[in-house]
Every structure is written in structure tokens, then in C-alpha cells.
XYZ file of C-alpha atoms in Angstrom:
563
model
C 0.670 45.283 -172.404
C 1.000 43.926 -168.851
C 4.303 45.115 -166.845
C 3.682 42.721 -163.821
C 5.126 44.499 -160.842
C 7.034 42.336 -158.225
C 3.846 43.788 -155.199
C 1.916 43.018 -157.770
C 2.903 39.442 -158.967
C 2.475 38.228 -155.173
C -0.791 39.799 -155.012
C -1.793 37.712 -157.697
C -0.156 34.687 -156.915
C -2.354 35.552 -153.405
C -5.440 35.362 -155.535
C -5.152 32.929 -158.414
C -7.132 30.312 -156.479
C -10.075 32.886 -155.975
C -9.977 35.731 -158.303
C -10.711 33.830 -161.846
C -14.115 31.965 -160.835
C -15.867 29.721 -162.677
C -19.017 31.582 -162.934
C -21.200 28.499 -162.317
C -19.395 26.945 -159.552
C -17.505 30.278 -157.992
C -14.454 28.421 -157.573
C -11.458 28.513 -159.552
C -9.872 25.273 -161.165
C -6.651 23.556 -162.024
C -6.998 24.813 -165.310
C -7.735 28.000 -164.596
C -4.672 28.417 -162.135
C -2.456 27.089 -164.633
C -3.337 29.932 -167.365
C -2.741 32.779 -164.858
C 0.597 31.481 -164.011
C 1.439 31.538 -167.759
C 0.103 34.526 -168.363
C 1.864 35.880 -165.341
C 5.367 34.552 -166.522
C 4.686 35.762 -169.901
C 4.350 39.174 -168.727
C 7.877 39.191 -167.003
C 9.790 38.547 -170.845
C 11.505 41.344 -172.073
C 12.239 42.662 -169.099
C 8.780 43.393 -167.556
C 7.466 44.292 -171.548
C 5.567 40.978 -172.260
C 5.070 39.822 -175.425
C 3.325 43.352 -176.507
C 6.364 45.118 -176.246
C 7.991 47.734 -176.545
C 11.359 45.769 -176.671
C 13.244 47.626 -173.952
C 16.980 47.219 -176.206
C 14.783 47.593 -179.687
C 12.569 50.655 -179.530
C 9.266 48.209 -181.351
C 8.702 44.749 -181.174
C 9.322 42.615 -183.996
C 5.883 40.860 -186.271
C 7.598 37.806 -185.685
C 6.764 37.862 -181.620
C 3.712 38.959 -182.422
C 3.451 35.890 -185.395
C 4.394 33.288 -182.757
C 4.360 34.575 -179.232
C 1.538 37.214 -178.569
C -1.390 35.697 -181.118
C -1.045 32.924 -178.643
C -1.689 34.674 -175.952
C -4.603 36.553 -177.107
C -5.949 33.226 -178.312
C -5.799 31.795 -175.017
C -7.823 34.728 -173.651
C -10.130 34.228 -175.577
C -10.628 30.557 -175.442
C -10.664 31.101 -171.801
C -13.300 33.937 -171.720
C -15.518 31.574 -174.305
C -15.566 28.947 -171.310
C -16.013 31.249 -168.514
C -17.787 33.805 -169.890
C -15.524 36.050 -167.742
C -15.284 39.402 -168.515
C -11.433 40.078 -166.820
C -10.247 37.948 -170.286
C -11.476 40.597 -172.293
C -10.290 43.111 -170.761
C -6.357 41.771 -170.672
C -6.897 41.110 -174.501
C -7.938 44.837 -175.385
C -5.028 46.134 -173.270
C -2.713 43.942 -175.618
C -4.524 44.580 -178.358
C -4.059 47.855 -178.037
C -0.466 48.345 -176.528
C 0.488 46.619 -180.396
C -1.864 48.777 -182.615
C -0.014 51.616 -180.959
C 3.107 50.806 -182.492
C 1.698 50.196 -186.183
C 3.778 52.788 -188.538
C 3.933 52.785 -192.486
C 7.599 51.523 -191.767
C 7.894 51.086 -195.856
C 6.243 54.094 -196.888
C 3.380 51.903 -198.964
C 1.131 53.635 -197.343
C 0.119 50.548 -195.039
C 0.856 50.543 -191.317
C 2.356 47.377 -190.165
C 4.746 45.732 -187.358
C 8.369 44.694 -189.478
C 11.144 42.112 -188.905
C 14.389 41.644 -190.663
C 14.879 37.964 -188.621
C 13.474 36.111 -191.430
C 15.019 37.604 -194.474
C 17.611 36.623 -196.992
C 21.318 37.590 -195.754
C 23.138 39.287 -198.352
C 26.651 38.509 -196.783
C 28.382 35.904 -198.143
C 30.517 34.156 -195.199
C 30.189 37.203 -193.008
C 31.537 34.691 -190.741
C 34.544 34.943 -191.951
C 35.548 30.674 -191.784
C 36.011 30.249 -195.428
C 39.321 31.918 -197.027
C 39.821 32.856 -200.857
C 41.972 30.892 -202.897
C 43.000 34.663 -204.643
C 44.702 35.645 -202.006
C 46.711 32.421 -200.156
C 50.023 33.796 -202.423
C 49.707 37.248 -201.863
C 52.790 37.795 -198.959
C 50.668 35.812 -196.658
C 47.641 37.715 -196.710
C 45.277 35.201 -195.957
C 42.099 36.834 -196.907
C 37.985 35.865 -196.139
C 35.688 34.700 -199.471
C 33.518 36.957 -200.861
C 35.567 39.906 -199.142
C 38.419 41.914 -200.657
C 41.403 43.714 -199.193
C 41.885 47.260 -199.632
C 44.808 48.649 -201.035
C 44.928 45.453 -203.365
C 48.786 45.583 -203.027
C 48.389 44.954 -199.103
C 50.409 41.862 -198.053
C 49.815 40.554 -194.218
C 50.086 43.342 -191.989
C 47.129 44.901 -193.790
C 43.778 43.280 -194.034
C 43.552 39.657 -193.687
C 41.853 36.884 -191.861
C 43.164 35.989 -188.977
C 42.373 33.148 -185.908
C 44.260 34.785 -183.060
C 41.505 36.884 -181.692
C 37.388 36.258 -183.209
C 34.028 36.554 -181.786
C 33.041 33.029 -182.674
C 34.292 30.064 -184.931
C 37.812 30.114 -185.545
C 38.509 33.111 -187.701
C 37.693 37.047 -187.910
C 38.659 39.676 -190.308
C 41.558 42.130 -189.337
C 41.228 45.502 -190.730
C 45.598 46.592 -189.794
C 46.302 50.379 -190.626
C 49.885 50.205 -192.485
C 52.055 53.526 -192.399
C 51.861 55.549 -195.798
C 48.306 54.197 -196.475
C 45.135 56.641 -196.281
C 42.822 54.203 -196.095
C 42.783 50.201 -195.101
C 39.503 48.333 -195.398
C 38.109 45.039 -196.440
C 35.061 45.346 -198.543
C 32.278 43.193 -199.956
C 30.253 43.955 -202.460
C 26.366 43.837 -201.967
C 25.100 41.165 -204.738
C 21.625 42.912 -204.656
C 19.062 45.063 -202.951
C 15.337 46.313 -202.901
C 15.443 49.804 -203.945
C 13.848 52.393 -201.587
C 13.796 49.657 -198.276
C 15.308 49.744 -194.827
C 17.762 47.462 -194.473
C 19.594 46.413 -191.230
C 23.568 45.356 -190.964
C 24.709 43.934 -188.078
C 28.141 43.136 -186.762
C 30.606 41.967 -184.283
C 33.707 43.870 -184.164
C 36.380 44.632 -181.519
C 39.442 47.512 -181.550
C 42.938 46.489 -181.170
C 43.212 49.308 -178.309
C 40.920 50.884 -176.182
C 41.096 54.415 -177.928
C 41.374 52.805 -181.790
C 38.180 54.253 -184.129
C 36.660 51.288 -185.705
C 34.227 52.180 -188.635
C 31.820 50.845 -190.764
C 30.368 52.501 -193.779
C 27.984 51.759 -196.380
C 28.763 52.877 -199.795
C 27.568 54.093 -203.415
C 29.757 52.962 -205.982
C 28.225 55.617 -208.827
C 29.332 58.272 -206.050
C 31.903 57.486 -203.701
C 29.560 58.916 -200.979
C 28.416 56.779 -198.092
C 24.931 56.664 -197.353
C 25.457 55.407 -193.650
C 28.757 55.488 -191.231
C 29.245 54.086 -188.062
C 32.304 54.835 -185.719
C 33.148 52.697 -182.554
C 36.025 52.028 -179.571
C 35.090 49.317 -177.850
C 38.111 46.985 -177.271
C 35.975 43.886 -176.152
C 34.056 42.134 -178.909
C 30.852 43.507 -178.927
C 27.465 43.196 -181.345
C 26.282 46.267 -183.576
C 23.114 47.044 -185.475
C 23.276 49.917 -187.823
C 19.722 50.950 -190.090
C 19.715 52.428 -193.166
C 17.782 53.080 -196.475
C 18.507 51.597 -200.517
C 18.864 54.037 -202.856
C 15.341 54.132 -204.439
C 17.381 53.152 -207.678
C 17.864 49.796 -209.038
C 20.925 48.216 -209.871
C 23.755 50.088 -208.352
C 26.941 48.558 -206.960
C 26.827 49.273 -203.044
C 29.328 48.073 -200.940
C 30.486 47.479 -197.225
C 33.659 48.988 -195.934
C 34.881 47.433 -192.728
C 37.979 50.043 -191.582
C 40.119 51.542 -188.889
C 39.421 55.371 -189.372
C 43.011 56.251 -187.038
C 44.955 56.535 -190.122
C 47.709 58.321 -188.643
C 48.597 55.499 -186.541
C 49.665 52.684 -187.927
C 49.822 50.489 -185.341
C 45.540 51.104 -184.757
C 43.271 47.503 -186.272
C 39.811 46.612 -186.135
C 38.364 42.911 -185.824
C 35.445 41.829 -187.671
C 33.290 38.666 -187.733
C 29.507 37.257 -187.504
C 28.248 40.170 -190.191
C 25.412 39.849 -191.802
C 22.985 42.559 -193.838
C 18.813 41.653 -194.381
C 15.915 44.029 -194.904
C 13.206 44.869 -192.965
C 9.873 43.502 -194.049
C 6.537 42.627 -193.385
C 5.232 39.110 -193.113
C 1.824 38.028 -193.957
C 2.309 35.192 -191.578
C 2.826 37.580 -188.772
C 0.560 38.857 -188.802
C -2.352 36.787 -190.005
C -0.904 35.111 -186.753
C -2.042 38.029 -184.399
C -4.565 38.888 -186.369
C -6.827 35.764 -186.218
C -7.956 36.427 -182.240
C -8.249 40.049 -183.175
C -10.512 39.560 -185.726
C -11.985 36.551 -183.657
C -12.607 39.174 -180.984
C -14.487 41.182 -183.013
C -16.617 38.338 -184.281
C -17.342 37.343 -180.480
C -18.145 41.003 -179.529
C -20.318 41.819 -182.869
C -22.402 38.193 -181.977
C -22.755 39.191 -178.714
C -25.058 42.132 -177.833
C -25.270 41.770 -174.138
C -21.025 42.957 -174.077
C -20.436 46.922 -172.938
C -20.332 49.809 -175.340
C -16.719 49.870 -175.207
C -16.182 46.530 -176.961
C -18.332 47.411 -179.750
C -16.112 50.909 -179.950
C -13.077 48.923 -179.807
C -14.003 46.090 -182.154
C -15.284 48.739 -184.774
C -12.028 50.152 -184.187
C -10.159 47.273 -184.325
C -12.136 46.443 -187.983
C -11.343 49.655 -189.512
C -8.031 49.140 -189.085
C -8.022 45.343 -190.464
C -9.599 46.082 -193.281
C -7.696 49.352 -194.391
C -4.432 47.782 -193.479
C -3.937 43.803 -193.945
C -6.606 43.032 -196.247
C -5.509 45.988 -199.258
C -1.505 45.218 -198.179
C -1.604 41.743 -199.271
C -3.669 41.974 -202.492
C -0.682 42.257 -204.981
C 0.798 39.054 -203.531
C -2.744 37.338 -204.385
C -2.826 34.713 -207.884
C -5.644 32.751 -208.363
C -6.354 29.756 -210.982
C -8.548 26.729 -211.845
C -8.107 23.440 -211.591
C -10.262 21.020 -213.074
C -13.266 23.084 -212.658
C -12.127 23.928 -208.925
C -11.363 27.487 -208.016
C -7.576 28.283 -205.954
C -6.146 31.070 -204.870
C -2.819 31.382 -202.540
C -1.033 34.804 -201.677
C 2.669 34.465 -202.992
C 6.040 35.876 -201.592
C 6.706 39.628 -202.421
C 9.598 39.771 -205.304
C 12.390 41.022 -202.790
C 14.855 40.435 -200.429
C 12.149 39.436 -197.831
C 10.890 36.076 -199.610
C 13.460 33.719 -197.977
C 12.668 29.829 -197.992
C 15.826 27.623 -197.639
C 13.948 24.634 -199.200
C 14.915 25.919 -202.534
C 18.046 27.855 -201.975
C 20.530 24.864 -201.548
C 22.101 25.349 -204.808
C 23.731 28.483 -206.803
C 22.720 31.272 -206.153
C 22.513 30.679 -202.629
C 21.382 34.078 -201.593
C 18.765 34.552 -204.180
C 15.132 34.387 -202.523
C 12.206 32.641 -203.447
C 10.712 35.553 -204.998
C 7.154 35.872 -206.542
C 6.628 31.688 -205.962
C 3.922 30.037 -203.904
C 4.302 30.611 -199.885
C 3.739 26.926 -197.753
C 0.558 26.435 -196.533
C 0.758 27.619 -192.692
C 1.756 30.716 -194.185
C -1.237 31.816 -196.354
C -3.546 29.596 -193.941
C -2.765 32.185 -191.399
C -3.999 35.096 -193.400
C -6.764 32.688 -194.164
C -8.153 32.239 -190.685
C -8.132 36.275 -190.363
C -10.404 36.483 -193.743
C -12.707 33.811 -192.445
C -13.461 36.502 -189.100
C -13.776 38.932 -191.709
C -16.532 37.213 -193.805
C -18.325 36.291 -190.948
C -18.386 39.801 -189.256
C -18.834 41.382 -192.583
C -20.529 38.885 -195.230
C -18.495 40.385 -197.820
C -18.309 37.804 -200.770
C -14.547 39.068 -201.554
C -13.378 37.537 -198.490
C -15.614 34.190 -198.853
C -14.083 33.612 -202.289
C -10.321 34.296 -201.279
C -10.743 31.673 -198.777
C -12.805 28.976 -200.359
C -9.807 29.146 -203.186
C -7.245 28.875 -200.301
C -9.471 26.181 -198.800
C -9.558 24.348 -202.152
C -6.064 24.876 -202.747
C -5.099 22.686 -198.960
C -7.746 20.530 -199.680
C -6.190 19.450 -203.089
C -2.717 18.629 -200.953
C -4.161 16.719 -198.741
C -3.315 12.828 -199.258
C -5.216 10.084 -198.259
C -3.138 7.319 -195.303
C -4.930 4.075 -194.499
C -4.818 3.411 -190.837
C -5.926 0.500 -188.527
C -9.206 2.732 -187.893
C -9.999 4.767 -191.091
C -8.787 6.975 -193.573
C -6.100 10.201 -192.084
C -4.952 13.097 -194.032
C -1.105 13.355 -194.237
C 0.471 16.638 -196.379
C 3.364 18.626 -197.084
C 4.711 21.742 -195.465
C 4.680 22.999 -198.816
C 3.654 22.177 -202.712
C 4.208 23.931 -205.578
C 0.828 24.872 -207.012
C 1.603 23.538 -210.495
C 1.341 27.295 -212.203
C 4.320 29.331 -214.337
C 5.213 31.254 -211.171
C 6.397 28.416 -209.509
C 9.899 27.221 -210.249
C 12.845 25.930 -209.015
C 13.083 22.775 -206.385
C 10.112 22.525 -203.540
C 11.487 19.519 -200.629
C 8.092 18.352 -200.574
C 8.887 17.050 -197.018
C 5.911 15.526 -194.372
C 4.656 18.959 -192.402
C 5.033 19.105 -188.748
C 2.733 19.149 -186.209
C 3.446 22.661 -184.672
C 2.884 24.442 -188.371
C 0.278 21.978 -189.240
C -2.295 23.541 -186.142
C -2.444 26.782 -188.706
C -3.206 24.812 -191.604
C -5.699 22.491 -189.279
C -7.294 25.992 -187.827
C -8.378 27.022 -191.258
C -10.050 23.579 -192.102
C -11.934 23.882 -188.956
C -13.077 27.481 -189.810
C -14.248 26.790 -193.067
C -16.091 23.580 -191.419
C -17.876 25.522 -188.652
C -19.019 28.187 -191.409
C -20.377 25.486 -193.989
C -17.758 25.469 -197.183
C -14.800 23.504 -198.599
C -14.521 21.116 -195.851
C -17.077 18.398 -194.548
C -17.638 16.795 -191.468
C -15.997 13.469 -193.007
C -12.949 15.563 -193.532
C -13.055 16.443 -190.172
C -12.971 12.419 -188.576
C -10.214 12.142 -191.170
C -8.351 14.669 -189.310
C -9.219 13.429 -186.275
C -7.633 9.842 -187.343
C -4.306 11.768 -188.073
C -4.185 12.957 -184.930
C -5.203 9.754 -183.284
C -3.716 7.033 -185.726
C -0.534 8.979 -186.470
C 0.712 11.543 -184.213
C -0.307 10.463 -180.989
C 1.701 6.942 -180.029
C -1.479 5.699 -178.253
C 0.163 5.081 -174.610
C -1.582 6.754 -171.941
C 0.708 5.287 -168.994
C 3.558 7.464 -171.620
C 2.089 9.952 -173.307
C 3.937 10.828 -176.676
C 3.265 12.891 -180.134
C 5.758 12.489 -183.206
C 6.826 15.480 -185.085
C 5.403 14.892 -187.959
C 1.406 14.799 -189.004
C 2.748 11.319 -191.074
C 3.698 9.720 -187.873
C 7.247 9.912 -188.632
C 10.172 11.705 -186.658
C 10.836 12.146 -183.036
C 8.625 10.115 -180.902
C 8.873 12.681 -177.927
C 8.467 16.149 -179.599
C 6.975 18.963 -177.757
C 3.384 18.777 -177.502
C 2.880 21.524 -180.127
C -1.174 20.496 -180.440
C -2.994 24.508 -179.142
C -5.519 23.255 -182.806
C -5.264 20.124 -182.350
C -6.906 20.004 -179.247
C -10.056 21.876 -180.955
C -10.851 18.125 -182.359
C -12.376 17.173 -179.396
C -15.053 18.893 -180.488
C -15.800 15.722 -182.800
C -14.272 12.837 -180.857
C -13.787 13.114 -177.013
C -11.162 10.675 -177.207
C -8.936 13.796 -177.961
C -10.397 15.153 -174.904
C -8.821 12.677 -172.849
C -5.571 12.644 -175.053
C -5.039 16.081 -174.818
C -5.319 16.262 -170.919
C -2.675 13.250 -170.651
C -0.372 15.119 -172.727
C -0.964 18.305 -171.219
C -0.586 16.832 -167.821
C 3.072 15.132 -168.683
C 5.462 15.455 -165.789
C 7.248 18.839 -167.493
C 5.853 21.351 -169.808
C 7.559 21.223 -172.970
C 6.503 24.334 -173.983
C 6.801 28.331 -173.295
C 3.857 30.091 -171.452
C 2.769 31.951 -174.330
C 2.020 28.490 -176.454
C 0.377 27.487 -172.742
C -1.971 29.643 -172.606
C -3.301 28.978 -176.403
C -3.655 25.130 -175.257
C -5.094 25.693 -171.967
C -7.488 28.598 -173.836
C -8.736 26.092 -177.011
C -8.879 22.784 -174.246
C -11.182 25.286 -172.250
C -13.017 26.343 -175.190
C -14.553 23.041 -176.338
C -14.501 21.494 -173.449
C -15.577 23.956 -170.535
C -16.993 21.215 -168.657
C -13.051 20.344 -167.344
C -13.877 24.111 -165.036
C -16.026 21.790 -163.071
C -13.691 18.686 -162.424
């Protein structure tokens, strides 16, 4: 949890070119100059928090910067340390380490302690904003109102609640919430279609006051008792954003509701604006954090391997364990199915049955906002939690983790498709398959996968190769031909990657290749492609995804320290 200083970020600007040695040489490299810098910029996001967080403006820091910001940071120390052997590695990566662990919390009450997003969940606001008007109410004296929102009295005609485009936070339209004289209450309402009983839940807003001293209000409702379960009161007269929390009744099936008011009801010249609204709950994602999980259960592998490290990484990597394997690994086990096919063993982890379990690749037809609950997740997602079980296994040799991932090994390996190239046989897949059992359903878009989300899926191939199961060393040259034949255009004087592992889309895309670049380790060619790319005029890439590349480059080929 590094909060870089501005002394301090000269002093090591001062010292990058002689602080990180090479231990054989005892001078430090391109390479190595290039990974401080990123980790230095890094540091500075957030104001001053890193990637480790707190988030200043949040309170936490949410699993998905963890998911795809911090595991790549900790990868890249580790990478680096693997090549240098250098100590100072280690030591950032157990301050980050454990800056996050102190912010685990049983957030859900399971029981579990876990970091929590509500980014990546299904929105249970229907056009919250506000750009699509109802057909019921174009008649009613010009009240103009929003779909999937309702004006409260019914009776209201404009002057009320309606939608309105001459004042909105974005797009062309907002919601007008207009006191009238007489009325006790004015409000538009929606009605929540559904909701995970007993979970947090997070509604967030734009809204703006008429005048600087109206009372705008928000208020969620139960329908079975009239009685909001959360209010929120605000002035502001300048469009401004809102996040309110609150908790689902722990019983199923009741009607709650949204109430966007004005609570000056004795003026009735006092209005409220509302637009961009939108209402998803807070969950934990297996991706996330099999994401930052892999280099901390890496880093207990390296430490457990390696008796010659201090006391102090065995105490923290026995630390670090205990907390793996009493949080992740029993968290995720009711989201586990496992089959055969054709005599071959699978096993994926599916999507929780709730709100959380959004995938837009089936939700493009009625009912929009209903999740892919209980159904297969795509492969970089369960390939993530893979990589962390494969560390497991080989710190602990427990045959429960071995079998989860040879059936998640199996289950990629029986996607994979065979392309004929110029120079040998590639591997080209999906982002995503349906895995053929009765918990599967609806429409997969069984679309090429990309090159950024295929490293995950390419990381756990490569684990299972180095520890001797599911995938062979002729597997390995084939992926080495997709990166070769396919993604990488093959013009050193322009360096160039597509987007997709197929070959197809963009012929410029970001060079998204931190696993990728692990294939050296079989072909050297890739060696010498990854440097080109790496060495294009700009980066076109954030520090944090830097510092993985640099960190994996290192890794397998340390002998660039010396050049």
C-alpha cells in the first residue's frame, strides 16, 4: 500500500538507475528502470492510495481493482524478484498484500470475508436515464412521463411529475418531480422488478433542486408496509451524483419501490430533477479475486520452495494460506457442478442465482434485466480461480484441489478448436461455451475470445503444463502458433497484435500479451516478438498491466537484465 510522497518520488527517480541491481552484474537495466517508473506512477492513482486502496471518496476498494489492476502488480513483483532474486520485490508485495487483507469483511454475512463490487451487476432500473417516454401518459394534460416510471398522484397533469428536456444531467431528458399546491405528496416511482433477499444493494443518482434551499428526497420503500427502509434528503441546486446503501428485506418476493420526491410540500413552487439512476447489488466475484489471488498464492508457493527466504515470509505465507483456504476455496464450493463427458471428467464453477450473475451475451432479448443466473461462467472467469487452486495443490498436495482443476483443465481443453496455419496447427476458442448440461440455457454469442481475457485462460494451460496434467507440451507449440500465426501480424519494422486469438479484429489493439509473453519459454521467437512490441513508440497500456509484462518478460527470460 505505497503512498509515494512527492520528497520521496524524486528520491527515487534519483536512484532508479542504481538502487534495483541486477545481482550478477550490480547495475540496473532498461528493464528494470522501466518497472519502477510503473510502479511509481501506479502508486500516485487514487490520490496517493495505489491500487491497494483505501479509495479516498469510497471508504474500501472495490474486487474489481483488485481483479484487474492490483493482481497485476503483484504479478509483476514477483516475476521481477524470480529474475533478480531481489529481495526489495518481496517486500513491496507483502506490504500490498497486506494493506488488502486488511480490508477483507464478511460484507454478506455468509460467514466468508471478501472484497465486494456492485460495478458489474445487473441494473434493476429500467431507463433510469430517463430518454424513453411512456405511451400511457402522452394524453394525460401533457404530462409527458419516463417508461418504466409512474407519476404520483395519478391524476397529475404537467406541472406535476413529468419528463422534461429543459434542464438534465446527460442525454436529452430528466425526470421533474414539481410540488403542486393542495398535494401532500408528488413523486415519480418505479417499481423494483426483483431483488436478492437479505443483500446490500447500492442506488445511485443524479439529481438537482429547482432552488438552492428546495429538499430533494429519495426513499426506498416496502409496499406490504408503507415504511421506507432507506431515505435520503438533499439541496444541492447544481446537478450532482449520489450513492445511497441499503439492505433487502431478508424476505422474498415483496413489491419495493423507488420514490423520487420534493419533501417541501408546503411550497408549491419547490421541484427536484432526476436522471442517470440506476440500483445493483453488491457482490463478490470469483474472478476478482482468483485475479489477486493467483500471485498471492504464487507467493506462497515461491516462499514454501524456498528455504533460504527469512522467517517472516514463511509467517506471512502461512498466514496468507490460512486465510485462502478458509475464505475463497469453501466460498465458491456451492457455485461448483461437475460432469462427464465421454469418459472425461469437467468441472466449472457457475454464476451465483442472483442479481450479481450479469452477462449481456444472453440478455439481449425479454427480460432484459434478468441475469444469467445458475449457468456456466466464460472461461477467463473460472480459469482465474483455476490458477489460484493450481498454487494451492502445489503448496498443499491436496487431491481436492488437483481434481477441481484437471476438470476445469479438461473442460478448456474440450473448447479448444483446431486452425491450420502456414506453420502448424493453433488453438482458436470462444470467450465462452455453454457446457452442454441442463443448467445451461438460453442464447451463448459464441464469439472468437480476445487476447487480453485469453492470457487467464492461457495462464492456466501453462500451470497445468509446468505441473504435469491435462495439457502437453504439443499443446503448448500449438499455442505458441496462435500467438505467432494469428495474433501477431509478423512485421517487425511495425509491430502489431489483432484483438482476437483467431486473428480477426483490430490490427493495432493494445498489446494486452502479460501470458503471452510466458511462451517464450518454448520458442524464443516470442522473446524477440515480445520486446518489439513492448518497445513500440507509445505504451498502450496502464502501469499496472506494465509491470505484469515487464515482471513475466523478466521471468523467463532474465538474461534481457544483462543486455
Amino acid at each position: 500500500m505505497k503512498k509515494w510522497s512527492v520528497a520521496a518520488m524524486i528520491i527515487l527517480m534519483l536512484v532508479f538507475t542504481s538502487t534495483f541491481s541486477n545481482s550478477a552484474e550490480g547495475t540496473d537495466t532498461d528493464w528494470l528502470k522501466r518497472f519502477n517508473d510503473y510502479d511509481a506512477d501506479q502508486s500516485q492513482a487514487y490520490d496517493g492510495a495505489g491500487h491497494v486502496g483505501p479509495i479516498p471518496r469510497l471508504g474500501y476498494t472495490p474486487s474489481n481493482v483488485y481483479g484487474w489492476d492490483e493482481s497485476y502488480v503483484l504479478k509483476g513483483y514477483l516475476g521481477v524478484y524470480r529474475a533478480t532474486k531481489n529481495e526489495e520485490y518481496l517486500e513491496r508485495f507483502v506490504e500490498d498484500v497486506d494493506g488488502m487483507f486488511a480490508q477483507l469483511e464478511d460484507f454478506q454475512g455468509d460467514g466468508f470475508e471478501s472484497w465486494w463490487t456492485s460495478v458489474y451487476s445487473i441494473d434493476q432500473i429500467m431507463n433510469g436515464n430517463m430518454e424513453k417516454d411512456s405511451i400511457y401518459y402522452k394524453d394525460s394534460n401533457g404530462a409527458y412521463m419516463t417508461d418504466g416510471w409512474y407519476p404520483y398522484p395519478w391524476y397529475g397533469g404537467k406541472g406535476s411529475v413529468y419528463r422534461t428536456d429543459e434542464d438534465k444531467a446527460s442525454g436529452t431528458y430528466s425526470t421533474l418531480v414539481q410540488n403542486s399546491e393542495g398535494e401532500n405528496f408528488v413523486s415519480a416511482y418505479t417499481i423494483i422488478p426483483n431483488y436478492t433477499p437479505g443483500k446490500q444493494y447500492n442506488f445511485k443518482f443524479r439529481a438537482k433542486n429547482k432552488h438552492s434551499d428546495d429538499l430533494g428526497k429519495i426513499m426506498i420503500v416496502r409496499q406490504d408496509t408503507g415504511k421506507p427502509i432507506k431515505e435520503f434528503s438533499f439541496t444541492n441546486n447544481e446537478w450532482q451524483s449520489y450513492s445511497v446503501d441499503f439492505k433487502t428485506p431478508d424476505i422474498a418476493g415483496l413489491q419495493l419501490r423507488i420514490y423520487l420526491t420534493n419533501d417541501d410540500t408546503n411550497d408549491p413552487d419547490a421541484a427536484t430533477y432526476y436522471d442517470d439512476l440506476s440500483l445493483k447489488q453488491y457482490g463478490e466475484y470469483i474472478v476478482h479475486e482468483g485475479m489477486a489471488l493467483t500471485a498471492i498464492s504464487e507467493f506462497i508457493d515461491i516462499v514454501y520452495q524456498d528455504k533460504t527466504l527469512s522467517k517472516e515470509y514463511t509467517k506471512k505465507a502461512k498466514e496468507y494460506l490460512k486465510i485462502l483456504e478458509k475464505n475463497f476455496v469453501p466460498k465458491w464450493e456451492q457455485h461448483w457442478a461437475e460432469w462427464e463427458h465421454n469418459g472425461i471428467e469437467m468441472g466449472v464453477f457457475k454464476f451465483p442465482f442472483d442479481d450479481t450473475a450479469r452477462m449481456t451475451q444472453i440478455n439481449e432479448y425479454f427480460p432484459f434485466n434478468e441475469p444469467s443466473k445458475g449457468i456456466t461462467i466464460p472461461h477467463n472467469q473460472y480459469a482465474a480461480a483455476g490458477r489460484t487452486l493450481v498454487n494451492l495443490y502445489r503448496i498443499t498436495k491436496n487431491e481436492a484441489y488437483l481434481d477441481k482443476i484437471q476438470r476445469m483443465g479438461n473442460f478448456l481443453k474440450s473448447s479448444l478448436h483446431i486452425k491450420e496455419t502456414d506453420n502448424g496447427d493453433a488453438f482458436v476458442w470462444n470467450y465462452w461455451d455453454n457446457s452442454g448440461q441442463q443448467w445451461d440455457f438460453g442464447y451463448f454469442r459464441y464469439k472468437s475470445e480476445d487476447i487480453s481475457h485469453a492470457n487467464i485462460e492461457l495462464g492456466l494451460a501453462v500451470d497445468l503444463y509446468q505441473i504435469g496434467t491435462v495439457f502437453t507440451e504439443e499443446d503448448m507449440m500449438k499455442f505458441t502458433s496462435t500467438f505467432k500465426e494469428l495474433i501477431w501480424q509478423g512485421d517487425y519494422s511495425d509491430p502489431r497484435v489483432s484483438m482476437f486469438v483467431d486473428g480477426s479484429g483490430s490490427k493495432n489493439y493494445s498489446v494486452l500479451i502479460s501470458e503471452w509473453v510466458t511462451l517464450s519459454q518454448f520458442d524464443k521467437e516470442i522473446r524477440d516478438i515480445s520486446v518489439q512490441l513492448l518497445n513500440r513508440p507509445r505504451d498502450t497500456f496502464g502501469s499496472t498491466y506494465g509491470m505484469v509484462l515487464i515482471g513475466n518478460l523478466l521471468r523467463y527470460n532474465p538474461d534481457l537484465l544483462t543486455q
